[in-house]
Coordinates of C-alpha atoms and ligand atoms in Angstrom, one line a residue:
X86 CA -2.0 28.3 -22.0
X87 CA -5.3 29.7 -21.6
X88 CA -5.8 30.8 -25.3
X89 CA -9.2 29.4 -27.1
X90 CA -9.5 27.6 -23.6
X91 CA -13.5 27.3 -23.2
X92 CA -14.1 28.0 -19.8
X93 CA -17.6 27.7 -17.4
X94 CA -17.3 29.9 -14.9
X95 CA -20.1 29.2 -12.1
X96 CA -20.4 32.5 -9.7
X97 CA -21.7 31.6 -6.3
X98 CA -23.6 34.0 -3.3
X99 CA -21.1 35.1 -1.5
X100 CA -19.5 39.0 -0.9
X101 CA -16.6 37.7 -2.6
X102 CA -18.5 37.3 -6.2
X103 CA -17.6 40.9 -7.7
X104 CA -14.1 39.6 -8.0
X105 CA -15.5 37.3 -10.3
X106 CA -15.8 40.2 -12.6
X107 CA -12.7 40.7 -12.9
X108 CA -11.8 37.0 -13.2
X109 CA -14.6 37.1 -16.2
X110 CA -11.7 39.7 -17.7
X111 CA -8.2 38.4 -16.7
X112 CA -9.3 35.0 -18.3
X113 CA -11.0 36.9 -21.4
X114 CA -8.2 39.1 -21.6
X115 CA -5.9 35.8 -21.2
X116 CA -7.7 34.0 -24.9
X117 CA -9.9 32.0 -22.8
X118 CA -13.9 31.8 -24.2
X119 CA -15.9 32.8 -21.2
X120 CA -19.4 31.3 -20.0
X121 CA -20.7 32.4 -17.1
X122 CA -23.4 30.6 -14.9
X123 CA -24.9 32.8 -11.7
X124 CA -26.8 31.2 -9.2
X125 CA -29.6 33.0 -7.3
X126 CA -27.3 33.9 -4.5
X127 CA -24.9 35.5 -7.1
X128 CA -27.3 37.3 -8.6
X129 CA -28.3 39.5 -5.5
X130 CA -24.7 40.3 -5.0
X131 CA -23.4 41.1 -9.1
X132 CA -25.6 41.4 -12.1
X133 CA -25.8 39.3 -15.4
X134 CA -25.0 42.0 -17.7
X135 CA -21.4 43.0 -16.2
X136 CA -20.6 39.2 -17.0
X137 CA -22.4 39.4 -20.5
X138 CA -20.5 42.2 -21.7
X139 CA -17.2 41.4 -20.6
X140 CA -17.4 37.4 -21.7
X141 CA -19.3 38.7 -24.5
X142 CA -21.2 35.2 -24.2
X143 CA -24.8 35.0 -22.9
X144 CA -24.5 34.2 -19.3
X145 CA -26.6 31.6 -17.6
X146 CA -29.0 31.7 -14.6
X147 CA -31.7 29.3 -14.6
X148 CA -32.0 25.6 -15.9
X149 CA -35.3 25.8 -17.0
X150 CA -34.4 29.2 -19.1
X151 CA -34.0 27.1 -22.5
X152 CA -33.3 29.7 -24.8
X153 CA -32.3 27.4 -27.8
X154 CA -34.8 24.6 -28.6
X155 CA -32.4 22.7 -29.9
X156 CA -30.3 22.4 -27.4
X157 CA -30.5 21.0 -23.3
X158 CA -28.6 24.1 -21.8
X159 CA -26.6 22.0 -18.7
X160 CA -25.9 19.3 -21.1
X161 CA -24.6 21.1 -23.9
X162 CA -22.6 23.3 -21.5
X163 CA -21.3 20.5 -19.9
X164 CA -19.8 19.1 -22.9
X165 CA -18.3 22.0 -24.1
X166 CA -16.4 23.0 -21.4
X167 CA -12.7 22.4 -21.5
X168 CA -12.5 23.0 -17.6
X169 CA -14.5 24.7 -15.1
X170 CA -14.1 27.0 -12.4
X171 CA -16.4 27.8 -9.5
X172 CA -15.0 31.3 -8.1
X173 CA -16.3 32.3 -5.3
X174 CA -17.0 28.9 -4.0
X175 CA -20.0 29.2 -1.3
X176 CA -20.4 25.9 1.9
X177 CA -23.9 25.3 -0.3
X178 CA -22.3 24.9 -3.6
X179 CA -19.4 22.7 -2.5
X180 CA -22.4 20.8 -0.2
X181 CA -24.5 20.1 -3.2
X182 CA -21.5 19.0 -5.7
X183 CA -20.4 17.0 -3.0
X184 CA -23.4 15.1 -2.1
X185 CA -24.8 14.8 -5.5
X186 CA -27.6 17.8 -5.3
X187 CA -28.6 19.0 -8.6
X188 CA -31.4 22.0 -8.3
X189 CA -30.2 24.5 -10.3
X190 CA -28.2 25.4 -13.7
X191 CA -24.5 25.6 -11.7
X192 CA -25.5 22.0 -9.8
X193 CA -27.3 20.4 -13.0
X194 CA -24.3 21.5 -14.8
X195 CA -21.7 20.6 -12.7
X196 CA -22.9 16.7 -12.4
X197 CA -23.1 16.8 -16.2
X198 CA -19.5 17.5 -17.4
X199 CA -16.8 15.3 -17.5
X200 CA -14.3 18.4 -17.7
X201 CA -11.8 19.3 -14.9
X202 CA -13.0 21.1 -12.0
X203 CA -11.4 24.0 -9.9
X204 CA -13.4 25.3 -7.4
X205 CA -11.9 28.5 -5.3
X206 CA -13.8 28.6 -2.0
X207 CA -14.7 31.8 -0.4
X208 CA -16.4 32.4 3.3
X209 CA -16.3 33.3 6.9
X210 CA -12.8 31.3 8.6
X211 CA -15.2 29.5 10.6
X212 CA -17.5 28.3 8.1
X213 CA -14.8 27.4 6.2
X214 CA -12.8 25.4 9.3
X215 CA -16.4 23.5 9.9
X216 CA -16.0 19.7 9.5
X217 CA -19.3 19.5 7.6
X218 CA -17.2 21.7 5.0
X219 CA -13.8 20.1 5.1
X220 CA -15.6 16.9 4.9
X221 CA -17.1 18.2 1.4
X222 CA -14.1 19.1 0.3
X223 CA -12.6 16.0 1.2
X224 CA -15.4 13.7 -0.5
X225 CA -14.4 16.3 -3.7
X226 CA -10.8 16.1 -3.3
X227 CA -10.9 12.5 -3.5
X228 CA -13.2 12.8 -6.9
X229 CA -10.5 15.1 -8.6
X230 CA -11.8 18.3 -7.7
X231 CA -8.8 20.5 -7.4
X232 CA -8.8 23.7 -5.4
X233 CA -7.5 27.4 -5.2
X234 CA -7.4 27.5 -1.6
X235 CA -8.7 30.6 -0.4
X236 CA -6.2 33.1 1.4
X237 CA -5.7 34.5 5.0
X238 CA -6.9 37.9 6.3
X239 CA -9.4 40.2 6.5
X240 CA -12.8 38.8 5.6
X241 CA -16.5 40.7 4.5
X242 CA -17.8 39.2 8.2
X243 CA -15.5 41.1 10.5
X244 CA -13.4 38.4 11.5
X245 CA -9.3 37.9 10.2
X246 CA -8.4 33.9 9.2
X247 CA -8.3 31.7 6.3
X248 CA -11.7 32.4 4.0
X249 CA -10.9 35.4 1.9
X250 CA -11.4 34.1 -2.2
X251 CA -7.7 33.7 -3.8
X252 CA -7.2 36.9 -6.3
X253 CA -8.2 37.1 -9.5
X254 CA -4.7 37.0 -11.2
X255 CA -3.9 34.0 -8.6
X256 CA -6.8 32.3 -9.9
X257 CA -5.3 32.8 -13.2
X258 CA -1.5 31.9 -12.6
X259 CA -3.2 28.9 -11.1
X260 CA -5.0 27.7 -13.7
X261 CA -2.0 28.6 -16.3
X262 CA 0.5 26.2 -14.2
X263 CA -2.3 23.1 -14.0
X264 CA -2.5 23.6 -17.8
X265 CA 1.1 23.5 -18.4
X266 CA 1.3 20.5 -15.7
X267 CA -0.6 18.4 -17.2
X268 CA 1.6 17.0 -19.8
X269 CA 4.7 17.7 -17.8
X270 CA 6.1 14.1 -17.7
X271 CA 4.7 13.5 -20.9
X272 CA 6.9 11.1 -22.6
X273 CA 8.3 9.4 -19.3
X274 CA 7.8 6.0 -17.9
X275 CA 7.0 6.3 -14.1
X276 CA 7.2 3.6 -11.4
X277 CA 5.6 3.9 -7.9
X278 CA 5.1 1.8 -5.4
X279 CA 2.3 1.8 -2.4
X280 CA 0.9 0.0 0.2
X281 CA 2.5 -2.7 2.9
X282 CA 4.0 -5.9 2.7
X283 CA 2.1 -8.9 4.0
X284 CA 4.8 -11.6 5.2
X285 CA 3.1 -14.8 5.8
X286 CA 3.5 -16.8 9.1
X287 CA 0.6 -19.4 8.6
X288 CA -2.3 -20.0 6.6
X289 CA -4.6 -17.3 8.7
X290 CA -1.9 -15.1 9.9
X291 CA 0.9 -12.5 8.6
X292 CA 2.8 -9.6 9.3
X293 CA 2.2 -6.0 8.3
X294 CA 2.6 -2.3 8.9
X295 CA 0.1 0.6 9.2
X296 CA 0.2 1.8 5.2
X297 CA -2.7 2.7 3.3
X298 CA -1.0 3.1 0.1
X299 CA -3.0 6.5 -0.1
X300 CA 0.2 8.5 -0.7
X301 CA 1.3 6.2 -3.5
X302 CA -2.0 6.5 -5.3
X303 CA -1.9 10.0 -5.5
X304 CA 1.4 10.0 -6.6
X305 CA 0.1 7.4 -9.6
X306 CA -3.0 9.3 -10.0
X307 CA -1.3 13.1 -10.4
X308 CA 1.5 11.5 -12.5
X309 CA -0.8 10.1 -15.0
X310 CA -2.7 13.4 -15.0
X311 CA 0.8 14.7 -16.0
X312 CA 1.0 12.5 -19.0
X313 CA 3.2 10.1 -17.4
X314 CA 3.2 6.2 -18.4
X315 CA 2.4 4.9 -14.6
X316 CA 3.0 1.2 -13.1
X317 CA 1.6 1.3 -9.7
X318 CA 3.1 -1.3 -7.7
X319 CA 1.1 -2.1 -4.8
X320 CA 0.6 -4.1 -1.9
X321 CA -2.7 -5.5 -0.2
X322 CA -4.9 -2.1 0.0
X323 CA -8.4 -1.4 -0.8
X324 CA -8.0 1.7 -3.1
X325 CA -9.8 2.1 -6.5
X326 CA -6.6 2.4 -9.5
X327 CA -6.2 6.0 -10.4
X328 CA -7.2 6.6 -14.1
X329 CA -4.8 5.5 -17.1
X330 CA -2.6 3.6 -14.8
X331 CA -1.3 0.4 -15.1
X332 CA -1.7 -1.6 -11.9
X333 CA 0.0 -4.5 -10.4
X334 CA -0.7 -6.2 -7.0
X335 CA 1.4 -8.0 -5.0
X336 CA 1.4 -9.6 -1.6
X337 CA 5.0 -10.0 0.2
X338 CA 8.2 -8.1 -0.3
X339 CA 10.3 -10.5 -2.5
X340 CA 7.0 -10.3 -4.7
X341 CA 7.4 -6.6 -4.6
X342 CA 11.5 -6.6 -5.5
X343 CA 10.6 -9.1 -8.1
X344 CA 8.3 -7.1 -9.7
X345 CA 9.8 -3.7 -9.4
X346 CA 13.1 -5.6 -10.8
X347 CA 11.7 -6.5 -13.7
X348 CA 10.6 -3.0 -14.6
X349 CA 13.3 -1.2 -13.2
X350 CA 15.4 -0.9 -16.8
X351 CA 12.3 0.7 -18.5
X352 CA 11.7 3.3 -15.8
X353 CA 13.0 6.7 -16.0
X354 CA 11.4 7.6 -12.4
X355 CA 10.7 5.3 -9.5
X356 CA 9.1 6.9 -6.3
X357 CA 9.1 3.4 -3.6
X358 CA 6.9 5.0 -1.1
X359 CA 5.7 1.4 0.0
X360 CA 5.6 0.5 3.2
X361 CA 8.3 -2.3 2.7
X362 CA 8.5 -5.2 5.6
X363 CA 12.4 -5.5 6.6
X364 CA 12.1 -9.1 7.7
X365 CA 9.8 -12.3 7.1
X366 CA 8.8 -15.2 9.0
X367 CA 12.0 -18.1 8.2
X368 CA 9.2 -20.6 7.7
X369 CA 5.7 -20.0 6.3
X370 CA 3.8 -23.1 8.2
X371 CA 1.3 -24.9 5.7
X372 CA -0.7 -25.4 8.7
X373 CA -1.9 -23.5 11.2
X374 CA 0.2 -22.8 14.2
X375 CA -1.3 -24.1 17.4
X376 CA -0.6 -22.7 20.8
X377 CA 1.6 -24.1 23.0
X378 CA 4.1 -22.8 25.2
X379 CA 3.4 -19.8 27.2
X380 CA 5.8 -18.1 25.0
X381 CA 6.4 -18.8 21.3
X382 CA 9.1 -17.2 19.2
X383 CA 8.8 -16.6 15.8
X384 CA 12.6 -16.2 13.7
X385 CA 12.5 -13.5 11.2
X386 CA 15.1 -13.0 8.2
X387 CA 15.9 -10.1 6.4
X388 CA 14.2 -9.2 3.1
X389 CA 15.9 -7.5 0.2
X390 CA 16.4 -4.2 0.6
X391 CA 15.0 -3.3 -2.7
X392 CA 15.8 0.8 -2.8
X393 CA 19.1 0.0 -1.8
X394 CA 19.0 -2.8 -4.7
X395 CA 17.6 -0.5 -7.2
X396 CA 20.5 2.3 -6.1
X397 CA 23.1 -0.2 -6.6
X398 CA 21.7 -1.1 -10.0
X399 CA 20.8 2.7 -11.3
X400 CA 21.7 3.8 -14.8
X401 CA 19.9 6.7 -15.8
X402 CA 16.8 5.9 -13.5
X403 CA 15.6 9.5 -10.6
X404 CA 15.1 7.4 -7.7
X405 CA 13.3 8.6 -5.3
X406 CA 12.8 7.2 -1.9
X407 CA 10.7 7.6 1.4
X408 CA 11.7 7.9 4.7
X409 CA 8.8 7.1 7.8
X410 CA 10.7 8.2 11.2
X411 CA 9.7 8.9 14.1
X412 CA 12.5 11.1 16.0
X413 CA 16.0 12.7 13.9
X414 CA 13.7 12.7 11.0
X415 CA 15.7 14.5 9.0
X416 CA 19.1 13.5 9.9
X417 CA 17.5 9.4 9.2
X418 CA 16.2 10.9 6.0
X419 CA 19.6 12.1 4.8
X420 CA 21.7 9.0 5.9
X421 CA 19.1 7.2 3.1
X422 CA 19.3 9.1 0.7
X423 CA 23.3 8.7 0.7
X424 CA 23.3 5.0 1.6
X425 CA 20.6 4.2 -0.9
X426 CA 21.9 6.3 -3.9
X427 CA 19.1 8.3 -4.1
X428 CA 18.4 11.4 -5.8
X429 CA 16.1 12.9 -3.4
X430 CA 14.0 11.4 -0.4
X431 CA 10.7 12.4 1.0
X432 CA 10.9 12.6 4.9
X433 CA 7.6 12.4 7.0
X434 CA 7.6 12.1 11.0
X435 CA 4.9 9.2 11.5
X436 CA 4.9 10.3 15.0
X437 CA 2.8 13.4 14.3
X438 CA -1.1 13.0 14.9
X439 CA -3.4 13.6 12.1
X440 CA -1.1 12.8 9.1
X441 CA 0.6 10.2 7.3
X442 CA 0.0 6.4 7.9
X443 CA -3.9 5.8 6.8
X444 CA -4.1 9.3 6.9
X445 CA -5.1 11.9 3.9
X446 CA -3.3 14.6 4.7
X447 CA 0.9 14.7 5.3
X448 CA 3.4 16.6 5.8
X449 CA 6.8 16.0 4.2
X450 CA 10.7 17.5 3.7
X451 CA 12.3 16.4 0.3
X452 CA 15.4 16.4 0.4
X453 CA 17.1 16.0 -2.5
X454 CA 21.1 15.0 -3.8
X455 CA 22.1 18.3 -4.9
X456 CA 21.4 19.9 -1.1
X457 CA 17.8 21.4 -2.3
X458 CA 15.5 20.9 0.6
X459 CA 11.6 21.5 0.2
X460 CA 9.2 21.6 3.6
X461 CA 5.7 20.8 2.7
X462 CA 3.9 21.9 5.3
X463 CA -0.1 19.6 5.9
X464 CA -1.9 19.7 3.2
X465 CA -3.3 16.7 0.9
X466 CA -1.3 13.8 0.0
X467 CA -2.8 14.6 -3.9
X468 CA -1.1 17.9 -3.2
X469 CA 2.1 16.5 -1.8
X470 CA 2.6 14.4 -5.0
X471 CA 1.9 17.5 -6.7
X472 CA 5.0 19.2 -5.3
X473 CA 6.9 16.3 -6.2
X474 CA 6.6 15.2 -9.2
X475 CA 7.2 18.9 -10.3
X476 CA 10.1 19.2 -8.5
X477 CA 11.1 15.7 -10.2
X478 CA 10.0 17.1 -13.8
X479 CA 12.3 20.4 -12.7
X480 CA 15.3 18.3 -12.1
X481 CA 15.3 15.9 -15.1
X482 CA 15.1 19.2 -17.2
X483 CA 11.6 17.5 -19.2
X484 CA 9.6 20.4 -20.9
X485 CA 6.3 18.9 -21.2
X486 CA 4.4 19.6 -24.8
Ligands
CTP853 N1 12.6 0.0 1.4 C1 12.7 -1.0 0.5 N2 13.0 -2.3 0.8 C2 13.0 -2.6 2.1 C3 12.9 -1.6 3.1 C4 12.6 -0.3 2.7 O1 12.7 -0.7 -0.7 N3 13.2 -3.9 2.5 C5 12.4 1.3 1.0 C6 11.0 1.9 1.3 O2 10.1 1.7 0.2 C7 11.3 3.4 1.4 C8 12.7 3.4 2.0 O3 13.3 2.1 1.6 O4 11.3 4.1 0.2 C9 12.9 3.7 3.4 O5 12.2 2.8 4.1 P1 12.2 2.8 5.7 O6 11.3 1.7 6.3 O7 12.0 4.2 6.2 O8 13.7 2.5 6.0 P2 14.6 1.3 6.1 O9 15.6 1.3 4.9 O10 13.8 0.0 6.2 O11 15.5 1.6 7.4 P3 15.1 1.5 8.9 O12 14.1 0.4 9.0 O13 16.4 1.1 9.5 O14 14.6 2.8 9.3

């Protein structure tokens, strides 16, 4: 996968940049074409010429350098990059790329190109725990920025914990599988819904649950990047629509089972990970309600259980539901998946702080027809629709191109 790959390698100040050396060969070695920016902090830690003679491509240090006058060195680079990689990964760089600062060739550079990035941070466990840093990486996960997360043990500083750079030949297998990935649903029409449900009582008022349709998005998002054809189906949220997919909004959900209906004999994946309202208000009053009584009860029917409806209805669809619990998660999870025909189910425990509802972060079990059970433990909701949808492309036997 790597073969005539052209790859920018930025090299940042930190203990961890003589692996980059060998990173410089395994992707060399691997077919890639090798350019390699240092910054000042790299320099006082490897030198220019161990990168020069293994890429065998001039390596790059300052922005003002200019070597060619016919060319703007960060610009040109920019553009020819297929994808880059920043390995190690200091706080400062990931600062800077977050926040917009461009002050030297890796930074200039970086803003410039359009290509993917990988970035593989490397430092001290509590530098690397900081919220000032997970906030960076946060602002850059949201962007696209995808990351080699470092590994656990014993770091440069002294101290044991989560900080050490990945390997070189992890870096490598990493980068191998997102290239194959990419086009791993290529070919396949992919339906996902996200968000809540509104249910209207009156003019001014509704009913609504907690979803913020994040983990919906990024299951849109990473299925396009996988050369899916994505509908996004999705209730009232304020989230920007993930590149190359095709967006509808809805408010209430008989709009929702209406609309997903429709599709449903296209699609040959649906993931409902909406937030689906079980009941609506028996009348929607054209007026606004007025108070009254010291107690007022408002009568609620039932809304179509649209999984259940698309189960009923599936030909040749995967169907994938969600399951939000909050005790016997698992057990809940697998009377769905039976009840609803599903072929697998993606459990979370909403009763757990710091993840799911609104949050970006999650922590799942999939659980799928055949028995297979997956526990993802808290990591991004980006890399939570990661593990699914491979695990979806793994089951319907696609091969990507
Ligand atoms: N769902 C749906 N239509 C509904 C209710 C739920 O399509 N009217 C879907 C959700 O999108 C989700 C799955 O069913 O994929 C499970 O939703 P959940 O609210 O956890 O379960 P319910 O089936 O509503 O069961 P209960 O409320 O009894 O837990």
């Amino acid at each position: 996968m790597l073969a005539n790959k052209k790859i920018v390698l930025g090299v940042t100040g930190g203990i961890a940049a003589y692996k980059a050396i060998a990173l410089t060969s395994k992707l060399s070695q691997a077919g890639a074409v090798v350019q390699v920016i240092l910054t000042e902090g790299a320099q006082q830690f490897v030198t220019p010429l161990s990168f020069q003679a293994i890429s065998r491509q001039p390596v790059y240090l300052d922005t003002f350098d200019e070597l060619d006058p016919k060319k703007i060195q960060h610009i040109d680079l920019a553009d020819w990059a297929d994808l880059f990689i920043i390995a190690p990964a200091t706080a400062n760089i990931i600062g800077k790329y977050a926040n917009g600062i461009a002050d030297d060739m890796l930074s200039t550079t970086l803003l410039a190109t359009k290509a993917p990035v990988y970035i593989a941070p490397a430092m001290n466990v509590d530098m690397y725990q900081h919220p000032a840093v997970q906030h960076n990486l946060d602002i850059l996960a949201k962007r696209g920025v995808q990351f080699v997360d470092p590994n656990e043990g014993y770091l440069a500083c002294g101290y044991t914990g989560k900080g050490r750079l990945a390997e070189p030949e992890e870096i490598v297998a990493y980068l191998e599988k997102k290239l194959t990935q990419k086009k791993l649903l290529a070919g396949k029409k992919l339906l996902v819904t996200a968000g809540p449900t509104q249910e209207q009582v009156d003019p001014v008022r509704y009913l609504t649950n907690y979803s913020s349709g994040k983990m919906g998005f990024a299951i849109a998002e990473v299925a396009a990047n996988m050369g899916a054809d994505v509908t996004l189906i999705a209730g009232p949220v304020h989230l920007p629509t993930p590149n190359g997919v095709n967006r509808v909004d809805i408010i209430s959900t008989e709009e929702m089972y209406q609309t997903v209906l429709e599709q449903y004999p296209d699609q040959d994946i649906v993931i409902k990970s909406a937030a689906v309202s079980d009941y609506r208000p028996v009348t929607q009053y054209k007026e606004k309600l007025k108070k009254q009584a010291e107690r007022m009860t408002l009568e609620l029917e039932r809304n179509h259980d649209i999984l259940k409806t698309l189960g009923e209805q599936k030909e040749r669809q995967y169907l994938v539901g969600f399951a939000a619990e909050t005790n016997d998660v698992k057990h809940y999870g697998q009377e769905k998946l039976l009840k609803k025909n599903l072929d697998a189910i993606v459990i979370n425990d909403v009763s757990k702080e710091g993840i799911g509802f609104g949050s970006d972060n999650n922590e799942v079990l999939i659980l799928t027809k055949d028995g297979t059970e997956i526990k993802v433990d808290q990591t991004s909701k980006v890399a939570i629709a990661n593990h699914l949808l491979n695990h979806i492309a793994d089951q319907i036997g696609v091969e990507g191109e």
